[in-house]
Coordinates of C-alpha atoms and ligand atoms in Angstrom, one line a residue:
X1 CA 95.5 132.2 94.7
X2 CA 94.1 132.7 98.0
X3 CA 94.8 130.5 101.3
X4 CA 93.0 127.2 100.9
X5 CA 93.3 126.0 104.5
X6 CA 90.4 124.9 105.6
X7 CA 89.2 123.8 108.8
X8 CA 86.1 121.1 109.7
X9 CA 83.4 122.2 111.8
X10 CA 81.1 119.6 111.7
X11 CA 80.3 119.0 115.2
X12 CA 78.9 115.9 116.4
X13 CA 77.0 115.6 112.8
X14 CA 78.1 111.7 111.4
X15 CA 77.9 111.3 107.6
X16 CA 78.9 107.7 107.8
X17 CA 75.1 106.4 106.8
X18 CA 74.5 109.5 104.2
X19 CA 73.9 108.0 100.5
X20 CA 75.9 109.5 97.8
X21 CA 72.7 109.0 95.6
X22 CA 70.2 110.3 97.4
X23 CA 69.9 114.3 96.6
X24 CA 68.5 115.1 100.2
X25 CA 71.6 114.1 101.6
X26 CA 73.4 116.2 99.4
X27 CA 73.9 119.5 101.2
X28 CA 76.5 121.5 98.2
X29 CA 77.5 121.9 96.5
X30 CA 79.8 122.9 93.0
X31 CA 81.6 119.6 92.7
X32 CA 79.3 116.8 94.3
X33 CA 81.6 116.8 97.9
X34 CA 80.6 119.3 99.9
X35 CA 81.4 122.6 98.6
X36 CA 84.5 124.2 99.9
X37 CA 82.0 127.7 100.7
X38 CA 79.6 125.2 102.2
X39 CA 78.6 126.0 106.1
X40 CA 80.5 122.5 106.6
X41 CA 83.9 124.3 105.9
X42 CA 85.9 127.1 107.3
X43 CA 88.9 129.2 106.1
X44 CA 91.3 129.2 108.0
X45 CA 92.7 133.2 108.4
X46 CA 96.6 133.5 108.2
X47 CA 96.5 134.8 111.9
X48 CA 95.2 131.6 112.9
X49 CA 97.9 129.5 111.6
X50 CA 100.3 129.9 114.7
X51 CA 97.9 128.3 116.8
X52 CA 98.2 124.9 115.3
X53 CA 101.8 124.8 116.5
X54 CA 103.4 124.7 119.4
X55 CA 107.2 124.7 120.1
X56 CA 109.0 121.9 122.4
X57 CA 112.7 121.7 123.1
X58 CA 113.6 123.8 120.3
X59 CA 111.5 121.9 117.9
X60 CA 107.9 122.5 115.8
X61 CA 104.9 120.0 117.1
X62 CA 101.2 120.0 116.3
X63 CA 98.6 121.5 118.7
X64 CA 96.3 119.0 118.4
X65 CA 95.6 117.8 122.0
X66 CA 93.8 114.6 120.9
X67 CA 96.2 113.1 118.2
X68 CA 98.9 111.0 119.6
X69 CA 101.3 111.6 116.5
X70 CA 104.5 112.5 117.9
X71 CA 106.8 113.6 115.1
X72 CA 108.0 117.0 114.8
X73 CA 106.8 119.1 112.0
X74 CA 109.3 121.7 111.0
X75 CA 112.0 122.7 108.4
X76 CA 114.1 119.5 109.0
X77 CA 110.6 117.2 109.5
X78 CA 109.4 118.6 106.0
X79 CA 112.7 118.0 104.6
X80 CA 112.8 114.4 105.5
X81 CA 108.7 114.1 104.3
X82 CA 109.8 115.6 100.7
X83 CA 112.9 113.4 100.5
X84 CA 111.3 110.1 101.4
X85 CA 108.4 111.4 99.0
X86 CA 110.9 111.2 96.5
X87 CA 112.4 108.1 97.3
X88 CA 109.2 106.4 97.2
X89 CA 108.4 107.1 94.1
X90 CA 111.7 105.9 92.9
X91 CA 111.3 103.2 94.0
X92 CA 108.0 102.4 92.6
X93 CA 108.2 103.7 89.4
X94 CA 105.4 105.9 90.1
X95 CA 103.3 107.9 92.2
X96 CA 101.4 105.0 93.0
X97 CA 100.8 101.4 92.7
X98 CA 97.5 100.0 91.5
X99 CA 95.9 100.9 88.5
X100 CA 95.7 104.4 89.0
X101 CA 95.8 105.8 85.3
X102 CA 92.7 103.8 84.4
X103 CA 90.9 104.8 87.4
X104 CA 91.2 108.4 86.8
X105 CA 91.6 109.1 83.1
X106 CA 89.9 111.5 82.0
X107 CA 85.6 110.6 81.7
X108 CA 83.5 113.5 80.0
X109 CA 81.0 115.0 82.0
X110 CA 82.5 113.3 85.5
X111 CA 84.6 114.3 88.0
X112 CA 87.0 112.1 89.2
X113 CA 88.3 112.9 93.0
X114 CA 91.1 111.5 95.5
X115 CA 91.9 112.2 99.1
X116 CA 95.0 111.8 100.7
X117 CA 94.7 111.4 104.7
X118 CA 98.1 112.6 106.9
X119 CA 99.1 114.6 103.6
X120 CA 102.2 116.5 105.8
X121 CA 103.6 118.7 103.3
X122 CA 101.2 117.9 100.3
X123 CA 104.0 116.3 98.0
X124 CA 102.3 113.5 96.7
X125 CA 99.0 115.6 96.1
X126 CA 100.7 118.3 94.1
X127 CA 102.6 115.2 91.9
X128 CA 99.3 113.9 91.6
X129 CA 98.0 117.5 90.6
X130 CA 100.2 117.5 87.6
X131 CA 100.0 114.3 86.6
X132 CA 96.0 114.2 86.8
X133 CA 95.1 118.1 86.0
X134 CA 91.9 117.0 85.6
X135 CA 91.1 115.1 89.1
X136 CA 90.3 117.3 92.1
X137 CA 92.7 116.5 95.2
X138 CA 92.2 116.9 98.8
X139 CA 95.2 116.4 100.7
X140 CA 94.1 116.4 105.0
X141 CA 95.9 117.0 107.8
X142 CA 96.1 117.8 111.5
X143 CA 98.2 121.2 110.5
X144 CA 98.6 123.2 107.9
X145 CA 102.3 122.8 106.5
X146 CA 101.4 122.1 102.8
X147 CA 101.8 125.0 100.3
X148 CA 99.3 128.0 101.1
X149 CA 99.4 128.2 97.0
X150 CA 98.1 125.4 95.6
X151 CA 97.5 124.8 92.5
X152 CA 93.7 125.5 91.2
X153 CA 92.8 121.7 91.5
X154 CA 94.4 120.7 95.0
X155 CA 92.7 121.6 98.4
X156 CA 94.6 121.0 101.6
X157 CA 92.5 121.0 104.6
X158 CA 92.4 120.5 108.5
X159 CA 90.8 117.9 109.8
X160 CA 91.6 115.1 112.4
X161 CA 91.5 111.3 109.8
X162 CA 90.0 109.9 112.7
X163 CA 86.6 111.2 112.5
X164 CA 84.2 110.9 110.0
X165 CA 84.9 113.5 106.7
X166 CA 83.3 115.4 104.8
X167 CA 82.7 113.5 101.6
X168 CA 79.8 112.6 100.8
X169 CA 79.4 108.6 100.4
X170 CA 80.8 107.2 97.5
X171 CA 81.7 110.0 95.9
X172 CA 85.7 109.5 96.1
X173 CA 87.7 107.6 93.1
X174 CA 90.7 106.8 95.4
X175 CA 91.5 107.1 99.1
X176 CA 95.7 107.3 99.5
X177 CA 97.4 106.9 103.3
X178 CA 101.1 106.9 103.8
X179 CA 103.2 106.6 106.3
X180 CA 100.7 107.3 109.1
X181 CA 101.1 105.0 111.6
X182 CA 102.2 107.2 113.7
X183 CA 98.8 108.3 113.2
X184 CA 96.2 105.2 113.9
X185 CA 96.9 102.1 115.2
X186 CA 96.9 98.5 114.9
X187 CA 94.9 96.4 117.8
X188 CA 95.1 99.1 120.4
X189 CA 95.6 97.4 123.6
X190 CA 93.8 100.0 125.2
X191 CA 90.8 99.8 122.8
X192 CA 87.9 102.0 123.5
X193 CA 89.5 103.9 126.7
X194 CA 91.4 107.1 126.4
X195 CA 95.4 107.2 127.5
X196 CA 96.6 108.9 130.3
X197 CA 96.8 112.1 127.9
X198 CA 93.0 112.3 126.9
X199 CA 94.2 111.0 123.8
X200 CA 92.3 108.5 122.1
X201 CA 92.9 105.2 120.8
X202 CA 93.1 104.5 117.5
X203 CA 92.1 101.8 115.3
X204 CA 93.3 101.5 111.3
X205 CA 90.1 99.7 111.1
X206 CA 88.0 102.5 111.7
X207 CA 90.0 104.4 108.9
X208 CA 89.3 101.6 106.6
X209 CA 85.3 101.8 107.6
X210 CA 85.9 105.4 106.7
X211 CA 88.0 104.8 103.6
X212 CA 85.0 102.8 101.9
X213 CA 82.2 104.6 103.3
X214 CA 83.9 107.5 101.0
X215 CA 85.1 105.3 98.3
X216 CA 82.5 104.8 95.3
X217 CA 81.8 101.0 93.8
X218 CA 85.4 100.0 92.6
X219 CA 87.4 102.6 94.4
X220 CA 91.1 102.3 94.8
X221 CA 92.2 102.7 98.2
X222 CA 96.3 102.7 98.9
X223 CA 98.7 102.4 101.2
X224 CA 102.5 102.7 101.9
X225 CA 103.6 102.4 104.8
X226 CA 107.3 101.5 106.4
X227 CA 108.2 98.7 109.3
X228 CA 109.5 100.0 112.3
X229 CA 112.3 97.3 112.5
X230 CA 115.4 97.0 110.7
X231 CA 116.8 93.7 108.5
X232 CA 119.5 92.6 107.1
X233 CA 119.3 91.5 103.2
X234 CA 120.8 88.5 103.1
X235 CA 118.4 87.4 106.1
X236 CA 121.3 86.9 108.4
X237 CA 120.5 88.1 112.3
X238 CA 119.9 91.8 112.9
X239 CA 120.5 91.8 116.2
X240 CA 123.6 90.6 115.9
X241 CA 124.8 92.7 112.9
X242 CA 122.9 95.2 114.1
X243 CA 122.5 95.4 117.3
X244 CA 122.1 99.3 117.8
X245 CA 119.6 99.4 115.3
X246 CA 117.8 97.2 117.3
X247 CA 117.4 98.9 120.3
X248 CA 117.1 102.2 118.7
X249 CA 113.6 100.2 117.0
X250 CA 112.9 98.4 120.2
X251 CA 112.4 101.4 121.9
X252 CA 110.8 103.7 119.5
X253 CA 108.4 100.6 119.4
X254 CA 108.3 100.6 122.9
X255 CA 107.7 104.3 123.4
X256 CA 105.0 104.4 121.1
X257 CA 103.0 101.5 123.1
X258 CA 103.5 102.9 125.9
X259 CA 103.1 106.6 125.5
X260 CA 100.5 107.0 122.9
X261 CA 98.6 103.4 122.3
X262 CA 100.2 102.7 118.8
X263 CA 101.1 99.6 117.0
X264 CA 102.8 99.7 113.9
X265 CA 99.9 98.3 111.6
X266 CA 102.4 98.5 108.8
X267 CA 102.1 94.8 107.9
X268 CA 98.9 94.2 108.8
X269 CA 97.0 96.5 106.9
X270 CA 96.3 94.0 103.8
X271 CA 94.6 91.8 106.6
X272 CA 92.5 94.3 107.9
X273 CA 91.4 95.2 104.2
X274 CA 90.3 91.5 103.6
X275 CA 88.8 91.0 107.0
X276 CA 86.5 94.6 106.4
X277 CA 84.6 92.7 104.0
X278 CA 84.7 96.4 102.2
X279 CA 87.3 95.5 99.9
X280 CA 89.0 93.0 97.2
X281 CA 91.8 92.1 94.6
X282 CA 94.1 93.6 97.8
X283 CA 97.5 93.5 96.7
X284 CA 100.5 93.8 98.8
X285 CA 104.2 94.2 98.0
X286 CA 106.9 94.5 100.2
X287 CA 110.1 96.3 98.9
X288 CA 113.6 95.7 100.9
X289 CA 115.5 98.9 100.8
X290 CA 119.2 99.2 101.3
X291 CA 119.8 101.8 104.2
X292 CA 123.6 103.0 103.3
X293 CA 125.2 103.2 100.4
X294 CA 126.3 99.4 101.0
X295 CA 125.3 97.9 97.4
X296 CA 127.5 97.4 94.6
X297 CA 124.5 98.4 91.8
X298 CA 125.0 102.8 91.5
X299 CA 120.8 102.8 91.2
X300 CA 120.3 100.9 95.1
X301 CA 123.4 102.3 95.9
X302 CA 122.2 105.9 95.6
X303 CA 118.7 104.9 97.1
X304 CA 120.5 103.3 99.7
X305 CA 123.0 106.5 100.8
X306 CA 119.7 108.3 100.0
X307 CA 117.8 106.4 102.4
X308 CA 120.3 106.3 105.4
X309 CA 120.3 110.4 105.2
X310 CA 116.7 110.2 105.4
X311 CA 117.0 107.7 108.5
X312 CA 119.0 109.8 110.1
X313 CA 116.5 113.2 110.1
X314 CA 114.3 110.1 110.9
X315 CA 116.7 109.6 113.9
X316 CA 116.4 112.8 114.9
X317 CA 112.7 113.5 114.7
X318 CA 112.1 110.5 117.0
X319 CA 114.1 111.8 119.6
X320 CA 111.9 113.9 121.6
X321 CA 109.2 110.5 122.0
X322 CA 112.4 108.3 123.3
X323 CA 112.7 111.2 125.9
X324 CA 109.3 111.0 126.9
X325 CA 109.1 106.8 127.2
X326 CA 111.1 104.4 129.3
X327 CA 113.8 104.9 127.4
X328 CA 114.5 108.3 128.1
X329 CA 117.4 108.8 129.8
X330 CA 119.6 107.2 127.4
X331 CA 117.5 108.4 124.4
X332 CA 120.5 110.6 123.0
X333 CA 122.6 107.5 122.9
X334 CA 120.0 105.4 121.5
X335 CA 119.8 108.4 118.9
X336 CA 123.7 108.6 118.0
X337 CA 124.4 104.7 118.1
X338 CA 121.7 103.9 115.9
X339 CA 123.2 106.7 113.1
X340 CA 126.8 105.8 113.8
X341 CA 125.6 101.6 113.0
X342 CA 124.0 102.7 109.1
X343 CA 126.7 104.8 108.6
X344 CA 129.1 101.6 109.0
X345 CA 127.0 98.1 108.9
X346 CA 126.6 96.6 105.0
X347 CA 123.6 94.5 104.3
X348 CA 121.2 96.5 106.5
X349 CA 117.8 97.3 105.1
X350 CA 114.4 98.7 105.5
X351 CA 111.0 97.2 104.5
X352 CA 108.6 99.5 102.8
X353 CA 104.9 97.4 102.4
X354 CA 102.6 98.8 99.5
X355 CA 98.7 97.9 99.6
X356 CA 96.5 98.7 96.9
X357 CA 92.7 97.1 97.0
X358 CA 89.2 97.6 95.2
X359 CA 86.1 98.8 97.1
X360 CA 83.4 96.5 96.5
Ligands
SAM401 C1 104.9 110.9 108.5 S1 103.8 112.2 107.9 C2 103.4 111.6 106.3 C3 103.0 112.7 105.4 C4 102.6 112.3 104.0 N1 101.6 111.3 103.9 C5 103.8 111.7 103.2 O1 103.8 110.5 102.9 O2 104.7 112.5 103.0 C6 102.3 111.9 108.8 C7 101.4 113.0 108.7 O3 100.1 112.6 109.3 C8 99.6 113.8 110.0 N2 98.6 113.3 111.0 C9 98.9 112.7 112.2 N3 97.8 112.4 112.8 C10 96.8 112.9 112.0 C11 95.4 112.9 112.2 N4 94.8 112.3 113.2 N5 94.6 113.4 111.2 C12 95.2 114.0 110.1 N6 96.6 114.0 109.9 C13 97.3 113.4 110.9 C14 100.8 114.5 110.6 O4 100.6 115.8 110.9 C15 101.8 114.3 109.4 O5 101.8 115.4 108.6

């Protein structure tokens, strides 16, 4: 199979008031979005590809001047992306939460379709690819480091989540986002300005405007997203049991504000579903995972040690944001303290919030 990459080139064109039903506003189209072939869409050549990188202190980034995102996206970035994929879905039971089967078992004669904004390396599409071979999956991203062979129903394609996509309104069965809130933001304090980079702020909210625009009449959309702050399990004072956890979150917290206008939205996001009047039945779930392999039970204890190798890529991939905020010139200890505490401190764990609502 050819290179699916595809890049969006729609301009200043906003579909957010196009009406799914009405055939004028349909300009495809082999599958109801619009097409892949359509004049909306772009391959991307192979040649190309480089261009969406670019290479700081030994380590992959994304090109993207106007996305504050400031994780690393190489070998040892993927690596982490795959793993934690895997964990979640351990420790869910699933590839998802909500009622996900029923929403997309197979109907004759009618297509059933998810997105997946931030898709990184396209794990959970292609899970979702086998497990549905009958749904067509888009997975979207900023670059292009999922497969370049994907299976016949996945598409992965470029496009920045924070401006409007290509689907046509109310023609998507189910809208997933995980882990990017290193992507959009909770209240930006700097609403409606740009940062000091040309970056712009933003706002989950607009994602969720987005979200149900795309979503059809009872529409899953779904989140999972982790809290940037560590705890300990039996409730007992992090930052006394863990104090170097602390300060490694402080500042990656910090760094984040300060350098590229994000809040974690993490725990918020059930709120902003409710208060966008776009959705209902939300239903939120916070799982406590151990971080080391601290627990006595083999199943949380492998999760756990699972988990803390996973942190410490984490660790690692945060590094080059510390040395850019206020913290910088003691981001390598921050760095090395924080791994040395959840290789030794028991108890310690980290919060993993899953959100699953209907579109009205
Ligand atoms: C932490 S990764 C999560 C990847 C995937 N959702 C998962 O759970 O494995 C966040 C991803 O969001 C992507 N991203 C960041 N900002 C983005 C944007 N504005 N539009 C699209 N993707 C973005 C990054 O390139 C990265 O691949």
């Amino acid at each position: 199979m050819a290179v699916v990459y595809h890049r969006h080139a729609y301009g200043d064109r906003d579909r957010r008031d196009m009406d799914a039903n009405d055939p004028s506003n349909d300009p495809s189209d082999d599958d109801g979005t619009n097409s892949d072939t359509s004049e909306d869409v772009v391959e991307v050549a192979p040649n190309e590809i480089p261009g969406y990188f670019q290479e700081r202190g030994g380590r992959l980034f994304h090109s993207h001047g106007g996305c504050p995102y400031p994780l690393p996206v190489d070998a040892e970035e993927q690596q982490r992306l795959n793993g934690l994929s895997a964990l979640v879905r351990r420790l869910i039971g699933d590839s998802s939460v909500g009622p996900v089967r029923d929403l997309l078992a197979l109907a004759p004669g009618e297509q059933r379709r998810v997105v997946d904004l931030g898709t990184g390396t396209g794990q959970w599409v292609l899970d979702m690819a086998r497990e549905f071979p009958h749904v067509r999956i888009y997975g979207v991203d900023i670059v292009p480091i999922a497969t370049r062979y994907p299976p016949p129903n996945v598409t992965f394609e470029m496009h920045d989540i924070m401006t409007p996509l290509r689907y046509a309104a109310g023609s998507i069965d189910m809208v997933h986002a995980r882990s990017i809130t290193m992507a959009v933001s909770a209240f930006p304090r700097m609403f409606g300005r740009p940062l000091n980079s040309g970056m712009q702020v933003r706002d989950y909210r607009a994602l969720i405007q987005e979200a149900s625009r795309m979503l059809r009449r009872g529409g899953l959309f779904v989140s999972c997203e982790w809290a940037r702050s560590p705890a300990m399990e039996d409730g007992s004072d992090v930052r006394v049991r863990a104090p170097r956890a602390c300060a490694f979150f402080d500042a990656v917290r910090e760094t984040l504000r300060v350098r590229r206008g994000l809040e974690c939205v993490a725990a918020h996001i059930p709120q902003l579903l409710v208060e966008s009047r776009r959705f209902i039945s939300v239903e939120t779930k916070a799982f406590h995972v151990p971080v080391g392999d601290w627990p006595n039970e083999p199943d949380r204890k492998e999760l756990g040690r699972d988990l803390r190798e996973l942190m410490v890529l984490y660790a690692r991939s945060v590094f080059p944001l510390l040395s850019e905020g206020p913290s910088a010139r003691y981001a390598g200890a921050l760095v090395e303290d924080y791994i040395r505490e959840i290789r030794s401190v028991s108890g310690m764990v980290a919060t993993c919030y899953t959100v699953h609502a209907r579109r009205v």
